[in-house]
PDB file of C-alpha atoms in Angstrom:
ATOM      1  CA  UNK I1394     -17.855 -42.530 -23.056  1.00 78.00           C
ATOM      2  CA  UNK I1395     -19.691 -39.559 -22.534  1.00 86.00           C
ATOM      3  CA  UNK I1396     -18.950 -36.084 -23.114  1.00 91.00           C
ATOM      4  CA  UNK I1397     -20.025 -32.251 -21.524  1.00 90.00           C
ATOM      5  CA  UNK I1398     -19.521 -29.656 -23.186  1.00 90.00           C
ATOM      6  CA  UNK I1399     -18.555 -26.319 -20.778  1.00 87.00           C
ATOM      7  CA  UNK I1400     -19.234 -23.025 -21.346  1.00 87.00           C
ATOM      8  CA  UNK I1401     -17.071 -20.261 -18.982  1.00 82.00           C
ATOM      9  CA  UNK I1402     -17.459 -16.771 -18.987  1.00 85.00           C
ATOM     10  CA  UNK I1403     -14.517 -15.509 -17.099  1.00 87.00           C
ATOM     11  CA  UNK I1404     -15.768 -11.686 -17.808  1.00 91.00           C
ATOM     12  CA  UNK I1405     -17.424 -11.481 -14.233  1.00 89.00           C
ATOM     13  CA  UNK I1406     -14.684 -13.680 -12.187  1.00 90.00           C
ATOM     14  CA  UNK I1407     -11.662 -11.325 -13.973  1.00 91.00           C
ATOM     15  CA  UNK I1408     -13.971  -8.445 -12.780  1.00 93.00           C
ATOM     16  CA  UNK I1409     -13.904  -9.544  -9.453  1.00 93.00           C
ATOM     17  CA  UNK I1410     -10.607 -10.507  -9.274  1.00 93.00           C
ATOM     18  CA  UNK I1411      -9.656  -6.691 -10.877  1.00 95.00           C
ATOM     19  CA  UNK I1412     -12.335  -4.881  -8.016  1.00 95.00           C
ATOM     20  CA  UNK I1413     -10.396  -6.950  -5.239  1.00 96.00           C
ATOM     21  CA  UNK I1414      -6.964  -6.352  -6.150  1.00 96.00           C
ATOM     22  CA  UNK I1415      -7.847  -2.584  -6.393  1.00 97.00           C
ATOM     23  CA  UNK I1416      -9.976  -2.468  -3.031  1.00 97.00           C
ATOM     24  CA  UNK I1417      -6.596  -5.142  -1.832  1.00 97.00           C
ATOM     25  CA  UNK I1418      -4.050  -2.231  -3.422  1.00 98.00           C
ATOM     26  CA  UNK I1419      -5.824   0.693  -0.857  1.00 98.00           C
ATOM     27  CA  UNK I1420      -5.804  -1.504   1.877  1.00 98.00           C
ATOM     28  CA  UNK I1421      -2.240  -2.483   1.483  1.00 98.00           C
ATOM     29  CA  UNK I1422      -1.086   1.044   1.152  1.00 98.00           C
ATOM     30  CA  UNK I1423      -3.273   2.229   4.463  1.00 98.00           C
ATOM     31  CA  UNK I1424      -1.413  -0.489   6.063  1.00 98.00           C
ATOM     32  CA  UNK I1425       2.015   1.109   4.664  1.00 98.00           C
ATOM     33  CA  UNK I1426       1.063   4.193   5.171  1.00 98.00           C
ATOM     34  CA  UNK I1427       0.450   3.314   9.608  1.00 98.00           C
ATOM     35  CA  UNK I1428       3.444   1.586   9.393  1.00 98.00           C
ATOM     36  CA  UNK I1429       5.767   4.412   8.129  1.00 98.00           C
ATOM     37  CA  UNK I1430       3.594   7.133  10.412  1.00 97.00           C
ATOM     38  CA  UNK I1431       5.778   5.271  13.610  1.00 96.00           C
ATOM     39  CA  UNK I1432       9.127   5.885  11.911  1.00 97.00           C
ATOM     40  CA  UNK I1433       8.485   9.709   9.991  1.00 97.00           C
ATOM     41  CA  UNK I1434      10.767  12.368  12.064  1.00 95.00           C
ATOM     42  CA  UNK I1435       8.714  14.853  14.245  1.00 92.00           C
ATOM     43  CA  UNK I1436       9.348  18.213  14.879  1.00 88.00           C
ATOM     44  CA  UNK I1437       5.830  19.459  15.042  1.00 91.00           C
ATOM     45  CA  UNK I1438       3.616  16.449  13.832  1.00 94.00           C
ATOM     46  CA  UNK I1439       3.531  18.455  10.073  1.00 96.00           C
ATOM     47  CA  UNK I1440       5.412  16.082   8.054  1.00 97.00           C
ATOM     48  CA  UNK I1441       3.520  13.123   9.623  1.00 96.00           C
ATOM     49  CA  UNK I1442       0.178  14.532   9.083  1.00 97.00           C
ATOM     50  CA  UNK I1443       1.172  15.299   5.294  1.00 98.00           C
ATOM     51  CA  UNK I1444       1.243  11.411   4.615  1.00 98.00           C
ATOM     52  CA  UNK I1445      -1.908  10.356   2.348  1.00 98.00           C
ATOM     53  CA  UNK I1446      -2.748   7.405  -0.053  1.00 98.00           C
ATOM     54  CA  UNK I1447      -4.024   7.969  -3.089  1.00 98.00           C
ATOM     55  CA  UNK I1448      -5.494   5.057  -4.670  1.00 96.00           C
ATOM     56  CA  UNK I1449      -6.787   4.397  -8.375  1.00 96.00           C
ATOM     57  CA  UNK I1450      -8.599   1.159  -7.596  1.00 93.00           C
ATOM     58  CA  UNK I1451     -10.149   0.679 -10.787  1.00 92.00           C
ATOM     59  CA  UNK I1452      -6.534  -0.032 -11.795  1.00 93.00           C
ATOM     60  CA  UNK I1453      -5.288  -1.435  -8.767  1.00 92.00           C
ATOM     61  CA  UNK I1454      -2.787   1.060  -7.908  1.00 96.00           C
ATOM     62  CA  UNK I1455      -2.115   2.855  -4.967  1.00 97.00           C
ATOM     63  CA  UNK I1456       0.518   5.677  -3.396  1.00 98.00           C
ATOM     64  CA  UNK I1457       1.616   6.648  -0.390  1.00 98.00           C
ATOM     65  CA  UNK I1458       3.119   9.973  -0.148  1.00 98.00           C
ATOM     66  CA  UNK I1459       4.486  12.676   1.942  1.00 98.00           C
ATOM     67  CA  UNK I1460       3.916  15.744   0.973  1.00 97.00           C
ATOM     68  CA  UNK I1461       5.793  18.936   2.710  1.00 96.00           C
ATOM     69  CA  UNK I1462       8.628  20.764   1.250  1.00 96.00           C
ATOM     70  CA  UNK I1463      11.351  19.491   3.522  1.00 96.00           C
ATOM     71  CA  UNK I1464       9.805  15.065   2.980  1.00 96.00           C
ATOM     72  CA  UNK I1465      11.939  14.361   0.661  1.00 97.00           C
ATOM     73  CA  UNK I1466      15.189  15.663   2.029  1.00 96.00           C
ATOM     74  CA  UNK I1467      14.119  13.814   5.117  1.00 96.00           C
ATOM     75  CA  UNK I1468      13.444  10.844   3.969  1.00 97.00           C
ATOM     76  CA  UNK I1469      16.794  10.553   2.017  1.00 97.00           C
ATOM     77  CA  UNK I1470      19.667  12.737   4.313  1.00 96.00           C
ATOM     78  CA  UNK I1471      20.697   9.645   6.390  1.00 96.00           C
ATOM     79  CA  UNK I1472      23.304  12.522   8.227  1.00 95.00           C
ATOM     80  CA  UNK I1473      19.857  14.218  10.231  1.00 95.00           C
ATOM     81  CA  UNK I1474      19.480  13.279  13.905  1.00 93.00           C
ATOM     82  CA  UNK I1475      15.648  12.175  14.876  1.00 92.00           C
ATOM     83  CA  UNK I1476      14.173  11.413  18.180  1.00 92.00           C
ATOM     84  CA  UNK I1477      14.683   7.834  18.696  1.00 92.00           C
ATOM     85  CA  UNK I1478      12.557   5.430  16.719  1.00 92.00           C
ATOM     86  CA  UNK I1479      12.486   7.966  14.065  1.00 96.00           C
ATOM     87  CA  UNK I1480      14.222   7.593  11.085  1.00 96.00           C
ATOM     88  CA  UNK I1481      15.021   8.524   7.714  1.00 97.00           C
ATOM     89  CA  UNK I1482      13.969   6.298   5.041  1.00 97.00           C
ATOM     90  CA  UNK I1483      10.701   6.153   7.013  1.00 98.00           C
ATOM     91  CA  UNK I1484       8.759   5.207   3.790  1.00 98.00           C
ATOM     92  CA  UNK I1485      11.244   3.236   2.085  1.00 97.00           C
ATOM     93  CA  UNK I1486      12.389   0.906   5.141  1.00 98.00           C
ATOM     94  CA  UNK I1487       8.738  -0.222   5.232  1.00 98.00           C
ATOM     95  CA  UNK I1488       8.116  -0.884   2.105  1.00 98.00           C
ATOM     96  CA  UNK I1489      11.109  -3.698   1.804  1.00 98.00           C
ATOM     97  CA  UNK I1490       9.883  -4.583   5.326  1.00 98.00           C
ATOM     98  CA  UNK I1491       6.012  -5.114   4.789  1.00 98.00           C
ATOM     99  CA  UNK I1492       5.928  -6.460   1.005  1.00 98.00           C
ATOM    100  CA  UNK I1493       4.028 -10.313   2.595  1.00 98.00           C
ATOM    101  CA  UNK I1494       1.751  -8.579   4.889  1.00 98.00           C
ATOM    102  CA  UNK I1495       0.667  -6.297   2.273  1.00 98.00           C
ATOM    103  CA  UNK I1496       0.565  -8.986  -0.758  1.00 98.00           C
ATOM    104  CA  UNK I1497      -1.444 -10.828   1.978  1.00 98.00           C
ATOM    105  CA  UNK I1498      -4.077  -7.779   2.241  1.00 98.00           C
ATOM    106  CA  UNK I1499      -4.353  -7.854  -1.421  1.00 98.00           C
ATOM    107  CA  UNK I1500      -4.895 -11.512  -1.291  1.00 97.00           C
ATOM    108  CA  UNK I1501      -7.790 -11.446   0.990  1.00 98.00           C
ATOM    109  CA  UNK I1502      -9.807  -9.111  -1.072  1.00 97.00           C
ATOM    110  CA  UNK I1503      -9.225 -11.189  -3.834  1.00 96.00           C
ATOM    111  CA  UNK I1504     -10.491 -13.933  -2.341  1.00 96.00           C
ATOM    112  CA  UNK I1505     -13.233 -12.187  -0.672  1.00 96.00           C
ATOM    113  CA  UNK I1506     -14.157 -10.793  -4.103  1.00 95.00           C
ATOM    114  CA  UNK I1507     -14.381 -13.978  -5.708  1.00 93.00           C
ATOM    115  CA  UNK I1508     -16.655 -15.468  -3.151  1.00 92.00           C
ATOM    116  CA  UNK I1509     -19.204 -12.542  -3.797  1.00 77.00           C
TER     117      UNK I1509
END
């Protein structure tokens, strides 16, 4: 019987895996952030061009966000009329609606990470 010793340094494979994730985190909230852009009311374009990710890759965390003083009341006051296809709960709605496509994005820079 013969036996092998292994040595594995998982520092530089959990570092790749962390970078992808976080590159997989931006990507995945870009994607959110397109999707929504289709649904957000429009008046005047304002509250559509206010929508921005901010990403902390380094911890693999990402935001989308709206950011006028009238975004939140849109978002939530399911009594306002919008033009049709426009909606409130524009950032919400695809959130529940994209969670595989955007686990998948995270996915793929994991992978592609890992493979160098």
């Amino acid at each position: 019987m013969s036996r092998a010793r292994v040595r594995w340094n998982s520092q530089p494979v959990n570092r790749a895996a962390q970078q992808g994730a976080g590159r997989g985190a931006r990507l995945a909230a870009e994607h959110l952030l397109g999707v929504s852009r289709d649904r957000v009311p429009i008046e005047e374009g304002t509250l559509e061009r206010s929508g921005t990710v901010t990403a902390d890759e380094a911890n693999g965390a990402a935001v989308v966000s709206y950011d006028t003083p009238y975004a939140v009341r849109q978002h939530e006051d399911m009594d306002l009329q919008h033009d049709a296809g426009r909606t409130a709960k524009f950032l919400e709605d695809p959130f529940d609606e994209e969670q595989q496509a955007m686990q998948e994005i995270i996915a793929a820079q994991v992978r592609r990470a890992l493979r160098g």
